[in-house]
């Protein structure tokens, strides 16, 4: 804000400069023009002078200051009530940096499954937002996670994808840590530090919260965040319908498939939150091989106030062969229905806000790891029934690769769509001025006595998308975790609302 009596700003210091060849046409603005230009700039940016180590992204400004898109600017880009969203949120560097802090720095992020680290000393290397982390099973059976960055110079202390170890070793200067992240050895400690270095104070930076649900392990850097189960909310009911179908639950098969898409991570996350509308067009050729075309009445979609979304077909497609997977699914169906009801037949996809998605019908879960405003990595895991026979597990793995692998008949369509959108936004100018349409399914929730959440009785809809971006905006414009009340959840789910 400009205070009375304050000097007018020299806009040359705060606005992008033109090319050098045009430098002579870059006069300082004074008077009312300077004030008007300054107001325009401030509607986009808020300058905060926080220290870099306080959890805010340090970029775009010199002197340790942070340039953060203002709440008013972000709200102008995301209009949930109108169902209109600016593509700027998928390409802007400053918005992306703020996401790393306020979305990925405060949310529950998927780390691993219990079956991936079953024994003490087992570990798995992954990411939380842009930060590398290591997840490790402790001698007492608990799980801890910490930044994969040495406290001396920030070098990785674990350069393996997974394995079993008693310690982690920095190959730069030799500092070593145990599997709980405690610093246990420093080369030449007495000579180099004269015994003045505290091992206790130089352990690896821990992930503040580790919690699991049905074997799915999540981490959160925010110690003040509500519990994982509170965050998952009614989505737990649908996860239960997947993992509780048989005794023993699920397990993740060894190996992670990774590939990169030049697009924004939210494009993938939103699609799995309920975008089945794209399937008859994008996947037309591949869907013909799975069975008859489906219609909106063949399924439903559900939105959740926590930002999650799910859609599902009510029943599996007709099968055409006696393959091991079909035979296994047929054999377990009645027992599964006795355990979880109609959910046993769902062909579903979901996103748990912000970046964990699943395709239970394709034996697949995945994480969308951001690598920049216009790049993300897909990490895909094959999930099977733990007690299934080996031939059924192998069939599930083949099915997941055939449909949802990087060269899968379905996945290649999605990757092409996301990549082409990313190219348009990265190279274009007019395209970034658009307002994308998110109005599908913008009618009151119809509700269902059995299925919780804001249930709508059509397979096609974008209620899950709007819930996703409503929650995204709340995190992006809040200094603290935006707590939801039960009254807010009930009002969101109420039929007719």
C-alpha positions as semicolon CSV with decimal commas, in nm:
position;residue;x (nm);y (nm);z (nm)
1;X;0,000;0,000;0,000
2;X;0,119;0,354;-0,078
3;X;0,119;0,566;0,237
4;X;0,041;0,937;0,238
5;X;0,356;1,138;0,185
6;X;0,553;0,837;0,059
7;X;0,757;0,883;-0,259
8;X;0,602;0,745;-0,575
9;X;0,758;0,415;-0,688
10;X;0,999;0,401;-0,976
11;X;0,828;0,131;-1,183
12;X;1,153;0,048;-1,356
13;X;1,253;-0,136;-1,038
14;X;0,946;-0,360;-1,014
15;X;0,827;-0,424;-1,369
16;X;0,993;-0,644;-1,632
17;X;1,233;-0,449;-1,849
18;X;1,198;-0,457;-2,227
19;X;1,468;-0,585;-2,458
20;X;1,795;-0,396;-2,451
21;X;1,726;-0,250;-2,794
22;X;1,417;-0,080;-2,651
23;X;1,586;0,048;-2,338
24;X;1,565;0,413;-2,440
25;X;1,186;0,383;-2,453
26;X;1,170;0,279;-2,088
27;X;1,112;0,603;-1,898
28;X;1,017;0,613;-1,533
29;X;0,644;0,663;-1,481
30;X;0,544;0,931;-1,237
31;X;0,227;1,068;-1,088
32;X;-0,104;0,882;-1,132
33;X;0,038;0,655;-1,404
34;X;0,294;0,522;-1,159
35;X;0,026;0,459;-0,897
36;X;-0,197;0,278;-1,148
37;X;0,089;0,061;-1,271
38;X;0,194;-0,016;-0,916
39;X;-0,160;-0,124;-0,821
40;X;-0,174;-0,361;-1,118
41;X;0,154;-0,513;-1,013
42;X;0,048;-0,549;-0,651
43;X;-0,275;-0,722;-0,751
44;X;-0,053;-0,997;-0,887
45;X;0,231;-1,011;-0,638
46;X;0,271;-0,981;-0,265
47;X;0,628;-0,927;-0,152
48;X;0,712;-1,091;0,178
49;X;1,042;-1,050;0,356
50;X;1,070;-1,390;0,522
51;X;1,398;-1,568;0,571
52;X;1,460;-1,855;0,326
53;X;1,465;-2,119;0,600
54;X;1,110;-2,043;0,717
55;X;0,952;-2,276;0,465
56;X;0,868;-2,024;0,195
57;X;1,006;-2,051;-0,158
58;X;1,292;-1,807;-0,209
59;X;1,285;-1,694;-0,571
60;X;1,214;-1,412;-0,812
61;X;1,353;-1,145;-0,579
62;X;1,699;-1,066;-0,455
63;X;1,796;-1,001;-0,096
64;X;1,630;-1,311;0,051
65;X;1,279;-1,181;-0,015
66;X;0,996;-1,396;-0,146
67;X;0,762;-1,302;-0,428
68;X;0,427;-1,474;-0,372
69;X;0,112;-1,451;-0,586
70;X;-0,145;-1,265;-0,379
71;X;-0,465;-1,429;-0,258
72;X;-0,675;-1,187;-0,462
73;X;-0,484;-1,276;-0,775
74;X;-0,521;-1,651;-0,715
75;X;-0,892;-1,614;-0,649
76;X;-0,927;-1,427;-0,976
77;X;-0,787;-1,733;-1,155
78;X;-1,006;-1,996;-0,990
79;X;-1,382;-1,928;-0,989
80;X;-1,540;-2,243;-0,850
81;X;-1,895;-2,110;-0,847
82;X;-1,879;-2,019;-1,215
83;X;-1,687;-2,334;-1,305
84;X;-1,410;-2,134;-1,475
85;X;-1,035;-2,172;-1,419
86;X;-0,747;-1,987;-1,578
87;X;-0,472;-2,205;-1,730
88;X;-0,219;-1,973;-1,565
89;X;-0,234;-2,201;-1,260
90;X;-0,086;-2,479;-1,475
91;X;0,215;-2,287;-1,609
92;X;0,308;-1,994;-1,383
93;X;0,644;-2,038;-1,208
94;X;0,550;-1,832;-0,902
95;X;0,229;-2,027;-0,852
96;X;0,424;-2,351;-0,876
97;X;0,675;-2,235;-0,614
98;X;0,390;-2,144;-0,381
99;X;0,238;-2,489;-0,439
100;X;0,555;-2,655;-0,316
101;X;0,518;-2,467;0,010
102;X;0,146;-2,451;0,074
103;X;0,013;-2,763;-0,100
104;X;0,298;-3,014;-0,091
105;X;0,453;-2,871;0,224
106;X;0,136;-2,913;0,430
107;X;-0,055;-3,211;0,288
108;X;-0,058;-3,584;0,335
109;X;0,156;-3,732;0,056
110;X;0,182;-4,101;-0,030
111;X;0,523;-4,249;0,054
112;X;0,500;-4,627;0,030
113;X;0,296;-4,934;0,116
114;X;0,373;-5,159;0,413
115;X;0,456;-5,444;0,176
116;X;0,737;-5,237;0,022
117;X;0,929;-5,208;0,352
118;X;0,823;-5,512;0,555
119;X;1,142;-5,573;0,759
120;X;1,352;-5,354;0,992
121;X;1,611;-5,171;0,785
122;X;1,401;-5,181;0,467
123;X;1,386;-4,843;0,294
124;X;1,234;-4,676;-0,010
125;X;1,347;-4,351;-0,173
126;X;1,079;-4,117;-0,301
127;X;0,977;-3,749;-0,311
128;X;0,747;-3,517;-0,122
129;X;0,681;-3,236;-0,364
130;X;1,026;-3,148;-0,497
131;X;1,214;-3,282;-0,194
132;X;1,381;-3,626;-0,195
133;X;1,295;-3,832;0,112
134;X;1,379;-4,177;0,247
135;X;1,117;-4,394;0,418
136;X;1,260;-4,658;0,653
137;X;1,122;-4,937;0,870
138;X;1,251;-4,914;1,228
139;X;1,358;-5,202;1,457
140;X;1,035;-5,161;1,656
141;X;0,823;-5,192;1,340
142;X;0,739;-4,823;1,315
143;X;0,811;-4,613;1,007
144;X;1,014;-4,295;0,984
145;X;1,096;-4,068;0,694
146;X;1,342;-3,784;0,651
147;X;1,489;-3,558;0,388
148;X;1,741;-3,740;0,173
149;X;1,992;-3,459;0,224
150;X;2,301;-3,458;0,443
151;X;2,307;-3,188;0,710
152;X;2,663;-3,094;0,608
153;X;2,620;-2,988;0,242
154;X;2,284;-3,128;0,139
155;X;2,417;-3,425;-0,059
156;X;2,196;-3,734;-0,086
157;X;2,267;-3,988;0,185
158;X;2,078;-4,263;0,004
159;X;2,137;-4,310;-0,368
160;X;1,951;-4,640;-0,402
161;X;1,584;-4,680;-0,491
162;X;1,517;-4,938;-0,221
163;X;1,685;-5,207;-0,015
164;X;1,784;-5,296;0,339
165;X;2,052;-5,121;0,542
166;X;2,173;-5,039;0,890
167;X;2,285;-4,688;0,800
168;X;2,290;-4,419;0,534
169;X;2,621;-4,276;0,418
170;X;2,697;-3,945;0,248
171;X;2,950;-4,007;-0,029
172;X;3,062;-3,643;-0,030
173;X;3,225;-3,600;0,312
174;X;3,141;-3,928;0,480
175;X;2,882;-3,834;0,740
176;X;2,673;-4,138;0,837
177;X;2,323;-4,171;0,980
178;X;2,121;-4,459;1,123
179;X;1,783;-4,561;0,981
180;X;1,610;-4,324;1,222
181;X;1,803;-4,031;1,073
182;X;2,037;-3,981;1,369
183;X;2,392;-3,868;1,289
184;X;2,616;-4,151;1,411
185;X;2,958;-4,085;1,256
186;X;3,160;-3,789;1,130
187;X;3,509;-3,859;0,987
188;X;3,792;-3,703;1,188
189;X;3,545;-3,556;1,432
190;X;3,805;-3,460;1,692
191;X;4,057;-3,311;1,449
192;X;3,806;-3,137;1,223
193;X;3,568;-3,001;1,484
194;X;3,771;-3,019;1,806
195;X;3,475;-3,210;1,952
196;X;3,255;-2,900;1,917
197;X;3,007;-3,059;1,673
198;X;2,685;-3,190;1,826
199;X;2,582;-3,519;1,665
200;X;2,242;-3,491;1,831
201;X;2,168;-3,156;1,667
202;X;2,269;-3,261;1,316
203;X;2,044;-3,553;1,235
204;X;1,854;-3,569;0,908
205;X;1,550;-3,344;0,884
206;X;1,251;-3,562;0,976
207;X;0,913;-3,570;0,806
208;X;0,699;-3,436;1,089
209;X;0,408;-3,681;1,061
210;X;0,393;-4,041;0,940
211;X;0,059;-4,221;0,942
212;X;-0,091;-4,509;0,749
213;X;-0,432;-4,631;0,642
214;X;-0,488;-4,993;0,539
215;X;-0,115;-5,029;0,473
216;X;-0,087;-4,708;0,268
217;X;0,185;-4,494;0,430
218;X;0,161;-4,115;0,406
219;X;0,387;-3,837;0,529
220;X;0,331;-3,471;0,612
221;X;0,584;-3,195;0,678
222;X;0,321;-3,001;0,877
223;X;0,317;-3,108;1,242
224;X;-0,010;-2,920;1,299
225;X;-0,210;-3,091;1,023
226;X;-0,519;-3,297;1,110
227;X;-0,481;-3,673;1,105
228;X;-0,454;-3,872;0,783
229;X;-0,792;-4,035;0,844
230;X;-0,956;-3,696;0,892
231;X;-0,795;-3,579;0,569
232;X;-0,915;-3,884;0,375
233;X;-1,267;-3,841;0,510
234;X;-1,538;-4,037;0,330
235;X;-1,292;-4,149;0,063
236;X;-1,192;-4,417;0,316
237;X;-1,519;-4,598;0,244
238;X;-1,422;-4,641;-0,121
239;X;-1,063;-4,735;-0,039
240;X;-1,202;-5,000;0,197
241;X;-1,414;-5,139;-0,086
242;X;-1,094;-5,199;-0,277
243;X;-0,843;-5,323;-0,018
244;X;-1,084;-5,524;0,202
245;X;-1,228;-5,751;-0,066
246;X;-1,021;-6,052;0,040
247;X;-0,835;-6,175;0,346
248;X;-0,483;-6,037;0,363
249;X;-0,560;-5,715;0,180
250;X;-0,329;-5,587;-0,091
251;X;0,042;-5,572;-0,158
252;X;0,262;-5,378;-0,399
253;X;0,473;-5,585;-0,636
254;X;0,847;-5,501;-0,651
255;X;0,953;-5,230;-0,892
256;X;0,829;-4,883;-0,974
257;X;0,763;-4,768;-1,329
258;X;0,850;-4,401;-1,384
259;X;0,812;-4,168;-1,678
260;X;0,801;-3,795;-1,739
261;X;0,530;-3,579;-1,895
262;X;0,592;-3,218;-2,001
263;X;0,280;-3,078;-1,842
264;X;0,152;-2,967;-1,503
265;X;0,087;-3,233;-1,238
266;X;-0,266;-3,108;-1,170
267;X;-0,382;-3,212;-1,517
268;X;-0,323;-3,575;-1,422
269;X;-0,452;-3,546;-1,065
270;X;-0,778;-3,385;-1,175
271;X;-0,837;-3,647;-1,445
272;X;-0,824;-3,929;-1,192
273;X;-1,058;-3,732;-0,964
274;X;-1,347;-3,823;-1,190
275;X;-1,284;-3,735;-1,554
276;X;-1,444;-4,032;-1,724
277;X;-1,588;-3,798;-1,985
278;X;-1,262;-3,814;-2,182
279;X;-1,262;-4,193;-2,209
280;X;-1,508;-4,250;-2,498
281;X;-1,312;-4,001;-2,711
282;X;-0,950;-4,033;-2,602
283;X;-0,961;-4,409;-2,548
284;X;-1,214;-4,501;-2,817
285;X;-1,005;-4,767;-2,987
286;X;-0,878;-4,934;-2,671
287;X;-1,216;-4,937;-2,495
288;X;-1,367;-5,140;-2,777
289;X;-1,140;-5,425;-2,676
290;X;-1,272;-5,423;-2,319
291;X;-1,644;-5,443;-2,388
292;X;-1,954;-5,252;-2,501
293;X;-1,950;-4,870;-2,482
294;X;-2,067;-4,728;-2,151
295;X;-2,307;-4,443;-2,082
296;X;-2,350;-4,196;-1,800
297;X;-2,618;-4,408;-1,635
298;X;-2,373;-4,698;-1,603
299;X;-2,189;-4,534;-1,314
300;X;-2,157;-4,237;-1,080
301;X;-1,909;-3,980;-0,960
302;X;-1,846;-3,857;-0,608
303;X;-1,682;-3,538;-0,485
304;X;-1,541;-3,485;-0,137
305;X;-1,503;-3,160;0,053
306;X;-1,142;-3,252;0,135
307;X;-1,057;-3,215;-0,236
308;X;-1,076;-3,581;-0,337
309;X;-1,277;-3,720;-0,626
310;X;-1,384;-4,059;-0,758
311;X;-1,587;-4,205;-1,040
312;X;-1,687;-4,564;-1,103
313;X;-1,877;-4,801;-1,326
314;X;-2,115;-5,018;-1,128
315;X;-2,011;-5,350;-1,283
316;X;-1,717;-5,501;-1,466
317;X;-1,725;-5,527;-1,841
318;X;-1,809;-5,856;-2,002
319;X;-1,503;-6,076;-2,043
320;X;-1,431;-6,271;-2,357
321;X;-1,170;-6,527;-2,247
322;X;-1,080;-6,769;-1,971
323;X;-0,765;-6,581;-1,874
324;X;-0,623;-6,625;-1,520
325;X;-0,727;-6,277;-1,406
326;X;-1,090;-6,317;-1,516
327;X;-1,108;-6,661;-1,358
328;X;-0,963;-6,526;-1,032
329;X;-1,201;-6,228;-1,022
330;X;-1,499;-6,453;-1,088
331;X;-1,393;-6,695;-0,816
332;X;-1,354;-6,426;-0,550
333;X;-1,659;-6,217;-0,644
334;X;-1,922;-6,363;-0,413
335;X;-1,692;-6,364;-0,111
336;X;-1,583;-6,008;-0,192
337;X;-1,945;-5,891;-0,219
338;X;-2,014;-6,045;0,120
339;X;-1,731;-5,833;0,262
340;X;-1,775;-5,498;0,085
341;X;-2,109;-5,518;-0,097
342;X;-2,153;-5,367;-0,441
343;X;-1,814;-5,199;-0,418
344;X;-1,663;-5,536;-0,512
345;X;-1,783;-5,483;-0,870
346;X;-1,685;-5,120;-0,912
347;X;-1,448;-5,022;-1,192
348;X;-1,318;-4,709;-1,024
349;X;-1,059;-4,435;-1,037
350;X;-0,985;-4,180;-0,766
351;X;-0,754;-3,902;-0,654
352;X;-0,677;-3,837;-0,290
353;X;-0,585;-3,468;-0,275
354;X;-0,337;-3,360;-0,378
355;X;-0,132;-3,612;-0,576
356;X;-0,216;-3,976;-0,500
357;X;-0,439;-4,164;-0,743
358;X;-0,560;-4,515;-0,797
359;X;-0,712;-4,740;-1,058
360;X;-0,814;-5,044;-0,854
361;X;-0,972;-5,206;-1,159
362;X;-0,635;-5,188;-1,335
363;X;-0,431;-5,301;-1,031
364;X;-0,257;-4,965;-1,026
365;X;-0,177;-4,680;-0,790
366;X;0,034;-4,381;-0,879
367;X;0,186;-4,059;-0,754
368;X;0,218;-3,736;-0,953
369;X;0,557;-3,590;-0,856
370;X;0,595;-3,225;-0,964
371;X;0,920;-3,136;-1,138
372;X;0,837;-2,781;-1,241
373;X;0,533;-2,584;-1,355
374;X;0,531;-2,777;-1,683
375;X;0,683;-3,113;-1,594
376;X;0,591;-3,402;-1,368
377;X;0,692;-3,761;-1,312
378;X;0,445;-4,046;-1,294
379;X;0,539;-4,315;-1,044
380;X;0,326;-4,622;-1,106
381;X;0,293;-4,919;-0,869
382;X;0,125;-5,253;-0,942
383;X;-0,111;-5,355;-0,662
384;X;-0,240;-5,710;-0,622
385;X;-0,437;-5,914;-0,369
386;X;-0,175;-6,038;-0,125
387;X;-0,311;-6,391;-0,106
388;X;-0,390;-6,431;-0,476
389;X;-0,228;-6,727;-0,654
390;X;0,095;-6,650;-0,844
391;X;-0,067;-6,681;-1,186
392;X;-0,335;-6,427;-1,089
393;X;-0,071;-6,183;-0,958
394;X;0,122;-6,217;-1,280
395;X;-0,196;-6,153;-1,479
396;X;-0,266;-5,840;-1,272
397;X;0,085;-5,715;-1,343
398;X;0,049;-5,778;-1,716
399;X;-0,293;-5,609;-1,719
400;X;-0,159;-5,302;-1,539
401;X;0,131;-5,272;-1,783
402;X;-0,087;-5,334;-2,087
403;X;-0,335;-5,060;-1,999
404;X;-0,163;-4,813;-1,764
405;X;0,209;-4,853;-1,829
406;X;0,406;-4,584;-2,016
407;X;0,337;-4,770;-2,342
408;X;-0,008;-4,890;-2,234
409;X;-0,303;-4,872;-2,469
410;X;-0,477;-4,624;-2,237
411;X;-0,185;-4,438;-2,083
412;X;-0,033;-4,327;-2,413
413;X;-0,354;-4,142;-2,494
414;X;-0,346;-3,958;-2,162
415;X;0,022;-3,871;-2,190
416;X;-0,027;-3,729;-2,537
417;X;-0,320;-3,515;-2,421
418;X;-0,136;-3,374;-2,120
419;X;0,184;-3,312;-2,317
420;X;0,009;-3,124;-2,596
421;X;-0,172;-2,906;-2,343
422;X;0,161;-2,836;-2,173
423;X;0,319;-2,736;-2,505
424;X;0,037;-2,495;-2,583
425;X;0,068;-2,326;-2,244
426;X;0,447;-2,313;-2,250
427;X;0,475;-2,168;-2,599
428;X;0,151;-1,975;-2,630
429;X;0,030;-1,639;-2,510
430;X;-0,332;-1,596;-2,610
431;X;-0,411;-1,950;-2,492
432;X;-0,315;-1,851;-2,138
433;X;-0,584;-1,583;-2,137
434;X;-0,861;-1,840;-2,168
435;X;-1,089;-1,958;-1,889
436;X;-1,128;-2,334;-1,904
437;X;-1,474;-2,481;-1,849
438;X;-1,533;-2,694;-1,540
439;X;-1,914;-2,680;-1,538
440;X;-2,003;-3,044;-1,611
441;X;-2,208;-3,200;-1,335
442;X;-2,280;-2,857;-1,188
443;X;-2,613;-2,963;-1,046
444;X;-2,714;-3,054;-0,692
445;X;-2,580;-3,379;-0,552
446;X;-2,838;-3,654;-0,590
447;X;-2,705;-3,849;-0,294
448;X;-2,716;-4,221;-0,221
449;X;-2,811;-4,394;0,101
450;X;-2,517;-4,635;0,077
451;X;-2,239;-4,427;-0,077
452;X;-2,102;-4,127;0,119
453;X;-1,971;-3,802;-0,024
454;X;-2,137;-3,564;-0,269
455;X;-2,277;-3,841;-0,491
456;X;-2,406;-3,766;-0,840
457;X;-2,586;-4,030;-1,041
458;X;-2,392;-4,000;-1,366
459;X;-2,059;-4,146;-1,468
460;X;-1,981;-3,813;-1,635
461;X;-1,917;-3,498;-1,434
462;X;-1,660;-3,254;-1,298
463;X;-1,779;-3,216;-0,940
464;X;-1,459;-3,388;-0,826
465;X;-1,255;-3,139;-1,028
466;X;-1,429;-2,844;-0,866
467;X;-1,378;-2,997;-0,521
468;X;-1,009;-3,047;-0,603
469;X;-0,956;-2,685;-0,706
470;X;-1,169;-2,548;-0,423
471;X;-0,936;-2,720;-0,178
472;X;-0,628;-2,624;-0,380
473;X;-0,731;-2,259;-0,360
474;X;-0,792;-2,283;0,014
475;X;-0,441;-2,411;0,071
476;X;-0,285;-2,161;-0,167
477;X;-0,451;-1,863;0,002
478;X;-0,411;-1,975;0,366
479;X;-0,110;-1,919;0,588
480;X;-0,212;-2,215;0,806
481;X;-0,378;-2,549;0,735
482;X;-0,734;-2,461;0,621
483;X;-0,932;-2,667;0,871
484;X;-1,269;-2,806;0,763
485;X;-1,560;-2,839;1,003
486;X;-1,805;-3,127;1,003
487;X;-2,078;-2,877;0,922
488;X;-1,891;-2,782;0,603
489;X;-1,859;-3,147;0,506
490;X;-2,225;-3,220;0,574
491;X;-2,341;-2,917;0,376
492;X;-2,121;-3,016;0,083
493;X;-2,252;-3,374;0,078
494;X;-2,619;-3,293;0,135
495;X;-2,843;-3,411;-0,151
496;X;-2,986;-3,112;-0,331
497;X;-2,698;-2,888;-0,222
